[in-house]
Amino acid sequence: MSGDEDIITAWFARQSKLSANDYSIGIGDDMAAIHFRGGDILVTTDMLIEGVHFDLQSASLHQVGYKAMAVSLSDCAAMATVPVGAVVAVALPKGYGQKELKELHGGINDAAVKYSCPLLGGDITKWKATGGLCINSTITSRGGGGAPVLRSQANSGDVICVTGQLGGSGLGRHLNFEPRVKEALRITGLAKLNAMMDISDGLSTDLSRMCKASGVGAIIEAAQIPISQAAQKREDPLDSALNEGEDFELLFSLSAAQCQKLQHLWSGPVEITQIGQMTKNAEIVLKKADGSSEPLRQGGWDHL
Amino acid sequence: MSGDEDIITAWFARQSKLSANDYSIGIGDDMAAIHFRGGDILVTTDMLIEGVHFDLQSASLHQVGYKAMAVSLSDCAAMATVPVGAVVAVALPKGYGQKELKELHGGINDAAVKYSCPLLGGDITKWKATGGLCINSTITSRGGGGAPVLRSQANSGDVICVTGQLGGSGLGRHLNFEPRVKEALRITGLAKLNAMMDISDGLSTDLSRMCKASGVGAIIEAAQIPISQAAQKREDPLDSALNEGEDFELLFSLSAAQCQKLQHLWSGPVEITQIGQMTKNAEIVLKKADGSSEPLRQGGWDHL
């Protein structure tokens, strides 16, 4: 069962009548692609709002600025593309001014420097009525050697992998995670991927999106899922790894032979873990440590 | 005296260390430019928020969606570039769902079709606490034959022109204005402009930005300013034409000879009016109908 967000996204995609020559990737993937001078320019936009994506009791404005950039950079990673520039718009709560803007800018700039993705412009506005901080980042990228990796080309029989560890992001990592831009480019330089996306709304929900887009199913081995130390502090660590979201790790699918090659050539520090396999059957199944199986519940974020 | 918004924008620009080879236009113009495969891709982002840019008592969601696109399309016009695609992100108030998203989409799509600038993707989120509707549009464009027209290259002695009529936009036009995308391309096809921008925050404020960026001053003839019929309903129509903002008309500067050529070749329906001249002296002067002069007060919008 898809969430409301997926239903409306699918509706938007159906309204869209893009020429595939001019726009090779449209609504529904991590980034859209615009054909320009024989190449593709890709674009992604992400809106973060107070009380949903951050809480100003626990997050600094510097962290909020960093996160806004990092979330969009993670979309660049999701397609193995190279970030080239960012524009950032903000709606400020009443009482905010230059001091707060400079703190936000500090975090934006940290990410911009670290990921070679300069801030090119933006827009500033301020609520007249009560309203929380809202920050929107739009990042443009270019292909990273190969074609951008879609989420829709996974094949039945593919091995499913993730980078890093999952779960517990809400305990702090969601504010300082490192988008896997370099890792995505290294991985696609070493092996041919069939599909990739980033895990923003939780493995359960995002894997289901990849499967739906690709017309396949999946079996995930619970015992193989790399559960983070932070997730161990949650009441149900496996549930956190599957559903908490904001991991911003990569989820990808490739043939067994390519996966073997990748694992052979890969050297850390970010781990790559095989967690299951794509199947012909449209179901997504979680195989538990005790050998029993159950349908994987999509317990991740639905923004509607 | 610059507003707070201009002060912080200048500060952001000073922090920015863009390579001019890779980014020919950075922070401070209507769009930024990214060099790609021997050409320039331009990008602009605009955030509209409830209670500031629209009021849901008087504006429909369809109008809000249209306006979000039109504001960014006006930035494309401001540099005489051709829109190629849009991404739109929204933060929805509590209680909003698919119905409201479809209404917003209707307005977005109207603008997308009218200006050949398809919606390529977006992001949806929803306030948990009280929060107004926020919509962010980011539009990508390409050069329209000539190089993008900057706001910073006006020369002393240039004639200053505007398209259309100014003032009274808050009485309705701000929700259904037509960004001057085609007009900008026609104008730059007929004459060589030195500087251009769109009037979003009021003629007084935006002209001052153009003068500051170009290192020139200006004399404006009050009697020449094309005051709209809507502005006539305001208590002080001239003040409305100078300061109300959200006109989204073009403000441009060119040599007297080029202006003569343009006026000779131009045929409506949108009028082009000469309103003054750029000067060496860094002041901006308003010459009134009675022959007296006064410094032009920057009474337009300051978003901070």
Short mmCIF file of N, CA, C and O in Angstrom, two decimals, chain A residues 4-5 7-8 11-12 15-16 18 23 26-27 32 34 36-41 43 45-47 49-53 84 87-92 96-98 101-102 105 118-128 132-136 138 140 142 303-304, chain B residues 4-5 7-8 11-12 15-16 18 23 26-27 32 34 36-41 43 45-47 49-53 84 87-92 96-98 101-102 105 118-128 132-136 138 140 142 303-304:
data_model
loop_
_atom_site.label_atom_id
_atom_site.label_comp_id
_atom_site.label_asym_id
_atom_site.label_seq_id
_atom_site.Cartn_x
_atom_site.Cartn_y
_atom_site.Cartn_z
N ASP A 4 0.12 8.45 0.78
CA ASP A 4 -0.53 9.54 0.04
C ASP A 4 0.47 10.31 -0.81
O ASP A 4 0.14 10.78 -1.89
N GLU A 5 1.69 10.45 -0.31
CA GLU A 5 2.70 11.19 -1.06
C GLU A 5 2.99 10.50 -2.39
O GLU A 5 3.13 11.16 -3.42
N ILE A 7 0.99 8.51 -4.01
CA ILE A 7 -0.20 8.58 -4.87
C ILE A 7 -0.23 9.90 -5.62
O ILE A 7 -0.43 9.94 -6.84
N ILE A 8 0.01 11.00 -4.91
CA ILE A 8 -0.06 12.31 -5.58
C ILE A 8 1.15 12.50 -6.51
O ILE A 8 1.02 13.09 -7.58
N TRP A 11 0.28 10.84 -9.60
CA TRP A 11 -0.71 11.66 -10.32
C TRP A 11 -0.01 12.80 -11.06
O TRP A 11 -0.29 13.07 -12.22
N PHE A 12 0.91 13.48 -10.37
CA PHE A 12 1.66 14.56 -11.03
C PHE A 12 2.42 14.02 -12.25
O PHE A 12 2.44 14.64 -13.30
N GLN A 15 0.23 13.64 -15.23
CA GLN A 15 -0.16 14.91 -15.86
C GLN A 15 0.97 15.44 -16.76
O GLN A 15 0.76 16.28 -17.62
N SER A 16 2.15 14.96 -16.49
CA SER A 16 3.35 15.51 -17.12
C SER A 16 3.52 14.91 -18.51
O SER A 16 3.37 13.71 -18.70
N LEU A 18 6.32 15.20 -20.80
CA LEU A 18 7.67 15.63 -21.14
C LEU A 18 8.17 14.90 -22.38
O LEU A 18 7.97 13.70 -22.51
N TYR A 23 13.96 15.88 -21.92
CA TYR A 23 13.98 15.62 -20.47
C TYR A 23 14.04 14.11 -20.27
O TYR A 23 13.01 13.44 -20.28
N GLY A 26 12.06 12.57 -15.58
CA GLY A 26 11.04 13.52 -15.13
C GLY A 26 10.63 13.26 -13.69
O GLY A 26 11.43 12.80 -12.87
N ILE A 27 9.37 13.55 -13.40
CA ILE A 27 8.85 13.44 -12.04
C ILE A 27 8.93 12.00 -11.53
O ILE A 27 8.58 11.07 -12.24
N ALA A 32 15.54 15.38 -11.70
CA ALA A 32 15.06 15.46 -13.07
C ALA A 32 16.24 15.83 -13.96
O ALA A 32 17.23 16.40 -13.49
N ILE A 34 17.58 17.64 -17.64
CA ILE A 34 17.31 18.53 -18.77
C ILE A 34 18.45 18.35 -19.77
O ILE A 34 19.62 18.46 -19.42
N PHE A 36 20.94 19.41 -22.52
CA PHE A 36 21.53 20.70 -22.88
C PHE A 36 22.86 20.43 -23.58
O PHE A 36 23.74 19.79 -23.00
N ARG A 37 22.96 20.86 -24.82
CA ARG A 37 24.21 20.76 -25.58
C ARG A 37 24.80 19.35 -25.55
O ARG A 37 26.00 19.17 -25.32
N GLY A 38 23.96 18.35 -25.77
CA GLY A 38 24.46 16.99 -25.87
C GLY A 38 24.71 16.31 -24.54
O GLY A 38 25.17 15.16 -24.50
N GLY A 39 24.41 17.00 -23.43
CA GLY A 39 24.59 16.38 -22.11
C GLY A 39 23.34 16.56 -21.27
O GLY A 39 22.34 17.10 -21.74
N ASP A 40 23.40 16.10 -20.04
CA ASP A 40 22.26 16.27 -19.13
C ASP A 40 22.66 17.12 -17.94
O ASP A 40 23.71 16.90 -17.33
N ILE A 41 21.80 18.11 -17.64
CA ILE A 41 21.90 18.87 -16.39
C ILE A 41 20.78 18.34 -15.50
O ILE A 41 19.63 18.23 -15.95
N VAL A 43 18.55 18.31 -11.73
CA VAL A 43 18.13 19.27 -10.71
C VAL A 43 17.26 18.58 -9.66
O VAL A 43 16.48 17.69 -9.98
N THR A 45 15.15 19.52 -5.75
CA THR A 45 14.75 20.55 -4.79
C THR A 45 14.21 19.90 -3.54
O THR A 45 13.51 18.87 -3.62
N ASP A 46 14.54 20.44 -2.37
CA ASP A 46 14.11 19.88 -1.09
C ASP A 46 13.75 20.99 -0.13
O ASP A 46 14.50 21.94 0.04
N MET A 47 12.60 20.85 0.50
CA MET A 47 12.15 21.85 1.46
C MET A 47 12.19 21.25 2.87
O MET A 47 11.61 20.20 3.12
N ILE A 49 11.38 22.02 6.96
CA ILE A 49 10.62 22.94 7.80
C ILE A 49 10.76 22.58 9.28
O ILE A 49 10.92 21.42 9.65
N GLU A 50 10.72 23.66 10.05
CA GLU A 50 10.87 23.55 11.50
C GLU A 50 9.77 22.66 12.07
O GLU A 50 8.61 22.75 11.66
N GLY A 51 10.14 21.79 13.00
CA GLY A 51 9.15 20.91 13.64
C GLY A 51 8.95 19.62 12.90
O GLY A 51 8.33 18.69 13.41
N VAL A 52 9.45 19.54 11.66
CA VAL A 52 9.34 18.31 10.88
C VAL A 52 10.74 17.77 10.60
O VAL A 52 11.06 16.63 10.95
N HIS A 53 11.58 18.60 9.99
CA HIS A 53 12.93 18.15 9.61
C HIS A 53 14.00 18.57 10.60
O HIS A 53 15.13 18.10 10.53
N VAL A 84 27.06 20.70 -9.00
CA VAL A 84 27.77 21.85 -9.57
C VAL A 84 27.38 23.18 -8.92
O VAL A 84 28.15 24.13 -8.98
N VAL A 87 21.16 26.83 -5.13
CA VAL A 87 20.45 28.05 -4.74
C VAL A 87 19.58 27.69 -3.54
O VAL A 87 19.01 26.60 -3.48
N VAL A 88 19.52 28.59 -2.57
CA VAL A 88 18.83 28.30 -1.31
C VAL A 88 17.87 29.45 -0.98
O VAL A 88 18.26 30.62 -1.04
N ALA A 89 16.63 29.13 -0.68
CA ALA A 89 15.64 30.15 -0.29
C ALA A 89 15.18 29.88 1.13
O ALA A 89 15.09 28.72 1.56
N VAL A 90 14.91 30.95 1.87
CA VAL A 90 14.46 30.79 3.26
C VAL A 90 13.25 31.66 3.55
O VAL A 90 13.13 32.77 3.03
N ALA A 91 12.37 31.15 4.40
CA ALA A 91 11.33 31.97 5.03
C ALA A 91 11.69 32.01 6.50
O ALA A 91 11.77 30.97 7.17
N LEU A 92 11.92 33.22 7.00
CA LEU A 92 12.40 33.39 8.36
C LEU A 92 11.24 33.67 9.32
O LEU A 92 10.29 34.38 8.96
N TYR A 96 13.84 37.21 13.24
CA TYR A 96 15.11 36.80 12.65
C TYR A 96 15.67 37.94 11.81
O TYR A 96 14.92 38.70 11.20
N GLY A 97 17.00 38.00 11.70
CA GLY A 97 17.63 39.02 10.87
C GLY A 97 18.98 38.55 10.37
O GLY A 97 19.18 37.35 10.14
N GLN A 98 19.89 39.49 10.24
CA GLN A 98 21.19 39.20 9.63
C GLN A 98 21.99 38.16 10.43
O GLN A 98 22.67 37.31 9.86
N LEU A 101 20.72 34.77 9.62
CA LEU A 101 21.05 34.43 8.24
C LEU A 101 22.52 34.04 8.10
O LEU A 101 22.87 33.12 7.36
N LYS A 102 23.37 34.72 8.84
CA LYS A 102 24.79 34.38 8.76
C LYS A 102 25.08 33.01 9.37
O LYS A 102 25.93 32.27 8.89
N HIS A 105 23.97 30.56 6.83
CA HIS A 105 24.95 30.60 5.73
C HIS A 105 26.20 29.81 6.08
O HIS A 105 26.80 29.15 5.22
N PRO A 118 29.13 25.18 -4.82
CA PRO A 118 28.99 26.54 -4.30
C PRO A 118 27.55 27.05 -4.28
O PRO A 118 26.72 26.67 -5.11
N LEU A 119 27.31 27.93 -3.32
CA LEU A 119 26.04 28.65 -3.25
C LEU A 119 26.07 29.74 -4.32
O LEU A 119 26.95 30.60 -4.33
N LEU A 120 25.10 29.70 -5.23
CA LEU A 120 25.09 30.62 -6.36
C LEU A 120 24.07 31.74 -6.23
O LEU A 120 24.13 32.74 -6.94
N GLY A 121 23.11 31.56 -5.34
CA GLY A 121 22.08 32.59 -5.20
C GLY A 121 21.00 32.09 -4.28
O GLY A 121 21.11 31.01 -3.70
N GLY A 122 19.94 32.90 -4.14
CA GLY A 122 18.87 32.48 -3.26
C GLY A 122 17.78 33.50 -3.14
O GLY A 122 17.66 34.41 -3.97
N ASP A 123 16.96 33.34 -2.13
CA ASP A 123 15.85 34.24 -1.91
C ASP A 123 15.58 34.28 -0.40
O ASP A 123 15.71 33.27 0.28
N ILE A 124 15.24 35.46 0.08
CA ILE A 124 14.99 35.64 1.52
C ILE A 124 13.62 36.25 1.70
O ILE A 124 13.29 37.26 1.07
N THR A 125 12.82 35.66 2.57
CA THR A 125 11.55 36.27 2.93
C THR A 125 11.30 36.01 4.42
O THR A 125 12.02 35.27 5.05
N LYS A 126 10.31 36.68 4.95
CA LYS A 126 10.05 36.57 6.40
C LYS A 126 8.55 36.54 6.66
O LYS A 126 7.79 37.32 6.08
N TRP A 127 8.14 35.62 7.54
CA TRP A 127 6.72 35.51 7.89
C TRP A 127 6.23 36.80 8.55
O TRP A 127 6.92 37.36 9.38
N LYS A 128 5.03 37.22 8.20
CA LYS A 128 4.39 38.32 8.94
C LYS A 128 3.64 37.75 10.13
O LYS A 128 3.69 38.28 11.22
N GLY A 132 7.13 29.01 11.13
CA GLY A 132 8.43 28.45 11.47
C GLY A 132 9.45 28.67 10.36
O GLY A 132 9.11 29.08 9.25
N LEU A 133 10.70 28.39 10.69
CA LEU A 133 11.77 28.50 9.70
C LEU A 133 11.56 27.46 8.61
O LEU A 133 11.27 26.30 8.87
N CYS A 134 11.69 27.91 7.37
CA CYS A 134 11.55 27.05 6.20
C CYS A 134 12.76 27.31 5.32
O CYS A 134 13.11 28.47 5.09
N ILE A 135 13.41 26.27 4.87
CA ILE A 135 14.59 26.45 4.04
C ILE A 135 14.52 25.48 2.87
O ILE A 135 14.22 24.30 3.04
N ASN A 136 14.72 26.01 1.68
CA ASN A 136 14.61 25.20 0.47
C ASN A 136 15.92 25.24 -0.30
O ASN A 136 16.43 26.30 -0.63
N THR A 138 17.96 23.93 -3.74
CA THR A 138 17.88 23.34 -5.08
C THR A 138 19.30 23.18 -5.59
O THR A 138 20.06 24.15 -5.61
N THR A 140 21.91 21.68 -8.62
CA THR A 140 22.09 21.26 -10.00
C THR A 140 23.33 20.37 -10.06
O THR A 140 24.30 20.62 -9.35
N ARG A 142 25.73 17.38 -12.73
CA ARG A 142 26.00 16.87 -14.07
C ARG A 142 26.38 15.40 -13.95
O ARG A 142 26.74 14.92 -12.86
N HIS A 303 5.11 12.22 3.75
CA HIS A 303 5.10 13.66 4.05
C HIS A 303 3.71 14.27 3.97
O HIS A 303 3.52 15.43 4.29
N LEU A 304 2.75 13.49 3.50
CA LEU A 304 1.36 13.95 3.55
C LEU A 304 0.62 13.31 4.73
O LEU A 304 -0.50 13.62 5.01
N ASP B 4 17.98 46.17 4.57
CA ASP B 4 18.68 45.06 5.21
C ASP B 4 18.90 43.90 4.24
O ASP B 4 19.91 43.21 4.31
N GLU B 5 17.92 43.67 3.35
CA GLU B 5 18.04 42.55 2.43
C GLU B 5 19.25 42.75 1.51
O GLU B 5 20.00 41.81 1.24
N ILE B 7 21.89 44.54 2.18
CA ILE B 7 23.12 44.46 2.97
C ILE B 7 23.54 42.99 3.14
O ILE B 7 24.70 42.64 2.91
N ILE B 8 22.60 42.13 3.47
CA ILE B 8 22.98 40.73 3.69
C ILE B 8 23.29 40.06 2.36
O ILE B 8 24.19 39.20 2.28
N TRP B 11 26.71 40.86 1.60
CA TRP B 11 27.59 40.08 2.48
C TRP B 11 27.77 38.65 1.94
O TRP B 11 28.87 38.13 1.87
N PHE B 12 26.64 38.05 1.54
CA PHE B 12 26.72 36.70 0.95
C PHE B 12 27.62 36.70 -0.28
O PHE B 12 28.42 35.81 -0.49
N GLN B 15 31.22 36.61 0.57
CA GLN B 15 31.72 35.31 1.06
C GLN B 15 31.98 34.34 -0.10
O GLN B 15 32.67 33.34 0.06
N SER B 16 31.36 34.64 -1.21
CA SER B 16 31.33 33.70 -2.33
C SER B 16 32.63 33.81 -3.12
O SER B 16 33.09 34.90 -3.41
N LEU B 18 33.51 32.33 -6.31
CA LEU B 18 33.19 31.56 -7.51
C LEU B 18 34.24 31.79 -8.58
O LEU B 18 34.67 32.91 -8.81
N TYR B 23 31.31 29.88 -13.34
CA TYR B 23 30.06 30.53 -12.94
C TYR B 23 30.15 31.99 -13.38
O TYR B 23 30.70 32.82 -12.65
N GLY B 26 27.05 35.19 -10.47
CA GLY B 26 26.86 34.62 -9.12
C GLY B 26 25.79 35.36 -8.35
O GLY B 26 24.82 35.86 -8.92
N ILE B 27 25.97 35.43 -7.04
CA ILE B 27 24.99 36.03 -6.14
C ILE B 27 24.76 37.51 -6.47
O ILE B 27 25.72 38.26 -6.66
N ALA B 32 21.62 33.02 -11.46
CA ALA B 32 23.03 32.63 -11.46
C ALA B 32 23.28 31.79 -12.72
O ALA B 32 22.34 31.22 -13.28
N ILE B 34 25.69 28.77 -14.63
CA ILE B 34 26.63 27.66 -14.51
C ILE B 34 27.12 27.31 -15.91
O ILE B 34 26.31 27.07 -16.82
N PHE B 36 28.37 25.05 -18.77
CA PHE B 36 28.21 23.62 -19.06
C PHE B 36 28.35 23.40 -20.55
O PHE B 36 27.61 23.98 -21.35
N ARG B 37 29.34 22.61 -20.92
CA ARG B 37 29.54 22.25 -22.33
C ARG B 37 29.57 23.46 -23.26
O ARG B 37 28.92 23.48 -24.31
N GLY B 38 30.27 24.49 -22.87
CA GLY B 38 30.44 25.64 -23.75
C GLY B 38 29.29 26.63 -23.74
O GLY B 38 29.29 27.61 -24.47
N GLY B 39 28.27 26.35 -22.90
CA GLY B 39 27.14 27.29 -22.80
C GLY B 39 26.85 27.60 -21.33
O GLY B 39 27.56 27.14 -20.44
N ASP B 40 25.81 28.37 -21.10
CA ASP B 40 25.42 28.70 -19.73
C ASP B 40 24.03 28.16 -19.44
O ASP B 40 23.10 28.35 -20.22
N ILE B 41 23.91 27.52 -18.28
CA ILE B 41 22.61 27.14 -17.72
C ILE B 41 22.37 28.12 -16.58
O ILE B 41 23.25 28.32 -15.74
N VAL B 43 19.88 29.68 -13.31
CA VAL B 43 18.94 29.15 -12.32
C VAL B 43 18.49 30.28 -11.38
O VAL B 43 19.26 31.17 -11.04
N THR B 45 15.64 30.95 -7.90
CA THR B 45 14.74 30.34 -6.93
C THR B 45 13.96 31.43 -6.20
O THR B 45 14.51 32.49 -5.91
N ASP B 46 12.68 31.18 -5.96
CA ASP B 46 11.81 32.17 -5.31
C ASP B 46 10.88 31.46 -4.34
O ASP B 46 10.24 30.48 -4.69
N MET B 47 10.81 32.01 -3.13
CA MET B 47 9.93 31.45 -2.12
C MET B 47 8.77 32.41 -1.85
O MET B 47 8.99 33.58 -1.56
N ILE B 49 5.28 33.04 0.46
CA ILE B 49 4.65 32.57 1.70
C ILE B 49 3.34 33.30 1.96
O ILE B 49 3.18 34.47 1.61
N GLU B 50 2.45 32.54 2.57
CA GLU B 50 1.11 33.03 2.90
C GLU B 50 1.22 34.25 3.82
O GLU B 50 2.03 34.27 4.75
N GLY B 51 0.41 35.25 3.53
CA GLY B 51 0.40 36.45 4.38
C GLY B 51 1.41 37.49 3.94
O GLY B 51 1.37 38.63 4.41
N VAL B 52 2.32 37.11 3.05
CA VAL B 52 3.30 38.06 2.53
C VAL B 52 3.10 38.22 1.02
O VAL B 52 2.88 39.32 0.52
N HIS B 53 3.15 37.10 0.31
CA HIS B 53 3.04 37.14 -1.16
C HIS B 53 1.64 36.82 -1.65
O HIS B 53 1.33 37.02 -2.82
N VAL B 84 13.56 26.58 -19.31
CA VAL B 84 13.56 25.20 -19.80
C VAL B 84 12.88 24.21 -18.85
O VAL B 84 12.45 23.15 -19.29
N VAL B 87 11.26 23.13 -10.96
CA VAL B 87 10.96 22.23 -9.84
C VAL B 87 10.29 23.07 -8.76
O VAL B 87 10.68 24.22 -8.54
N VAL B 88 9.28 22.52 -8.12
CA VAL B 88 8.48 23.29 -7.15
C VAL B 88 8.35 22.50 -5.86
O VAL B 88 8.03 21.31 -5.89
N ALA B 89 8.62 23.14 -4.74
CA ALA B 89 8.48 22.49 -3.43
C ALA B 89 7.43 23.24 -2.62
O ALA B 89 7.31 24.46 -2.73
N VAL B 90 6.69 22.51 -1.81
CA VAL B 90 5.66 23.15 -1.00
C VAL B 90 5.70 22.65 0.44
O VAL B 90 6.01 21.49 0.70
N ALA B 91 5.40 23.56 1.37
CA ALA B 91 5.09 23.18 2.75
C ALA B 91 3.61 23.49 2.94
O ALA B 91 3.18 24.64 2.79
N LEU B 92 2.85 22.46 3.25
CA LEU B 92 1.39 22.60 3.33
C LEU B 92 0.95 22.84 4.77
O LEU B 92 1.51 22.25 5.70
N TYR B 96 -4.30 20.15 4.79
CA TYR B 96 -4.20 20.12 3.34
C TYR B 96 -3.88 18.70 2.87
O TYR B 96 -3.20 17.96 3.57
N GLY B 97 -4.34 18.37 1.67
CA GLY B 97 -4.07 17.05 1.12
C GLY B 97 -4.06 17.07 -0.39
O GLY B 97 -3.70 18.08 -1.01
N GLN B 98 -4.48 15.97 -0.97
CA GLN B 98 -4.39 15.82 -2.42
C GLN B 98 -5.22 16.86 -3.17
O GLN B 98 -4.80 17.35 -4.23
N LEU B 101 -3.33 20.06 -3.29
CA LEU B 101 -2.14 19.91 -4.15
C LEU B 101 -2.55 19.95 -5.63
O LEU B 101 -1.83 20.53 -6.46
N LYS B 102 -3.68 19.37 -5.94
CA LYS B 102 -4.12 19.37 -7.34
C LYS B 102 -4.50 20.79 -7.79
O LYS B 102 -4.28 21.16 -8.94
N HIS B 105 -1.30 22.56 -8.37
CA HIS B 105 -0.72 22.01 -9.60
C HIS B 105 -1.39 22.60 -10.84
O HIS B 105 -0.73 22.85 -11.85
N PRO B 118 8.13 23.19 -18.47
CA PRO B 118 7.44 22.10 -17.77
C PRO B 118 7.89 21.91 -16.34
O PRO B 118 9.04 22.18 -15.98
N LEU B 119 6.97 21.42 -15.54
CA LEU B 119 7.27 21.00 -14.17
C LEU B 119 8.00 19.66 -14.24
O LEU B 119 7.49 18.69 -14.79
N LEU B 120 9.22 19.62 -13.68
CA LEU B 120 10.06 18.43 -13.78
C LEU B 120 10.12 17.62 -12.50
O LEU B 120 10.56 16.47 -12.51
N GLY B 121 9.73 18.23 -11.39
CA GLY B 121 9.82 17.52 -10.13
C GLY B 121 9.54 18.46 -8.99
O GLY B 121 9.21 19.63 -9.21
N GLY B 122 9.66 17.94 -7.76
CA GLY B 122 9.39 18.81 -6.63
C GLY B 122 9.53 18.10 -5.31
O GLY B 122 10.14 17.03 -5.23
N ASP B 123 8.98 18.70 -4.31
CA ASP B 123 9.06 18.13 -2.96
C ASP B 123 7.81 18.59 -2.21
O ASP B 123 7.35 19.72 -2.38
N ILE B 124 7.28 17.70 -1.39
CA ILE B 124 6.06 18.00 -0.63
C ILE B 124 6.32 17.74 0.85
O ILE B 124 6.82 16.68 1.21
N THR B 125 5.97 18.71 1.67
CA THR B 125 6.04 18.48 3.10
C THR B 125 4.86 19.20 3.75
O THR B 125 4.12 19.94 3.09
N LYS B 126 4.65 18.94 5.03
CA LYS B 126 3.47 19.51 5.71
C LYS B 126 3.84 19.91 7.13
O LYS B 126 4.51 19.15 7.83
N TRP B 127 3.40 21.11 7.53
CA TRP B 127 3.67 21.58 8.90
C TRP B 127 3.01 20.67 9.92
O TRP B 127 1.88 20.24 9.74
N LYS B 128 3.74 20.42 11.01
CA LYS B 128 3.11 19.72 12.14
C LYS B 128 2.45 20.74 13.05
O LYS B 128 1.36 20.54 13.52
N GLY B 132 1.87 28.55 7.70
CA GLY B 132 1.17 28.92 6.49
C GLY B 132 1.70 28.19 5.28
O GLY B 132 2.77 27.56 5.32
N LEU B 133 0.98 28.30 4.19
CA LEU B 133 1.40 27.70 2.92
C LEU B 133 2.67 28.39 2.44
O LEU B 133 2.77 29.62 2.43
N CYS B 134 3.62 27.58 2.05
CA CYS B 134 4.90 28.07 1.52
C CYS B 134 5.15 27.33 0.23
O CYS B 134 4.99 26.11 0.17
N ILE B 135 5.50 28.06 -0.81
CA ILE B 135 5.75 27.41 -2.11
C ILE B 135 7.01 28.00 -2.72
O ILE B 135 7.20 29.21 -2.73
N ASN B 136 7.90 27.11 -3.14
CA ASN B 136 9.19 27.54 -3.68
C ASN B 136 9.35 27.02 -5.10
O ASN B 136 9.21 25.83 -5.36
N THR B 138 11.86 26.86 -8.46
CA THR B 138 13.21 27.03 -9.01
C THR B 138 13.13 26.76 -10.50
O THR B 138 12.65 25.70 -10.91
N THR B 140 15.10 26.78 -14.29
CA THR B 140 16.34 26.72 -15.05
C THR B 140 16.07 27.30 -16.43
O THR B 140 15.00 27.10 -16.98
N ARG B 142 18.08 28.86 -20.34
CA ARG B 142 19.28 28.91 -21.19
C ARG B 142 19.31 30.23 -21.91
O ARG B 142 18.29 30.92 -22.01
N HIS B 303 12.57 42.54 2.15
CA HIS B 303 12.02 41.29 2.70
C HIS B 303 12.53 40.97 4.09
O HIS B 303 12.09 40.02 4.71
N LEU B 304 13.49 41.75 4.56
CA LEU B 304 13.91 41.59 5.95
C LEU B 304 13.29 42.67 6.83
O LEU B 304 13.46 42.70 8.02
#
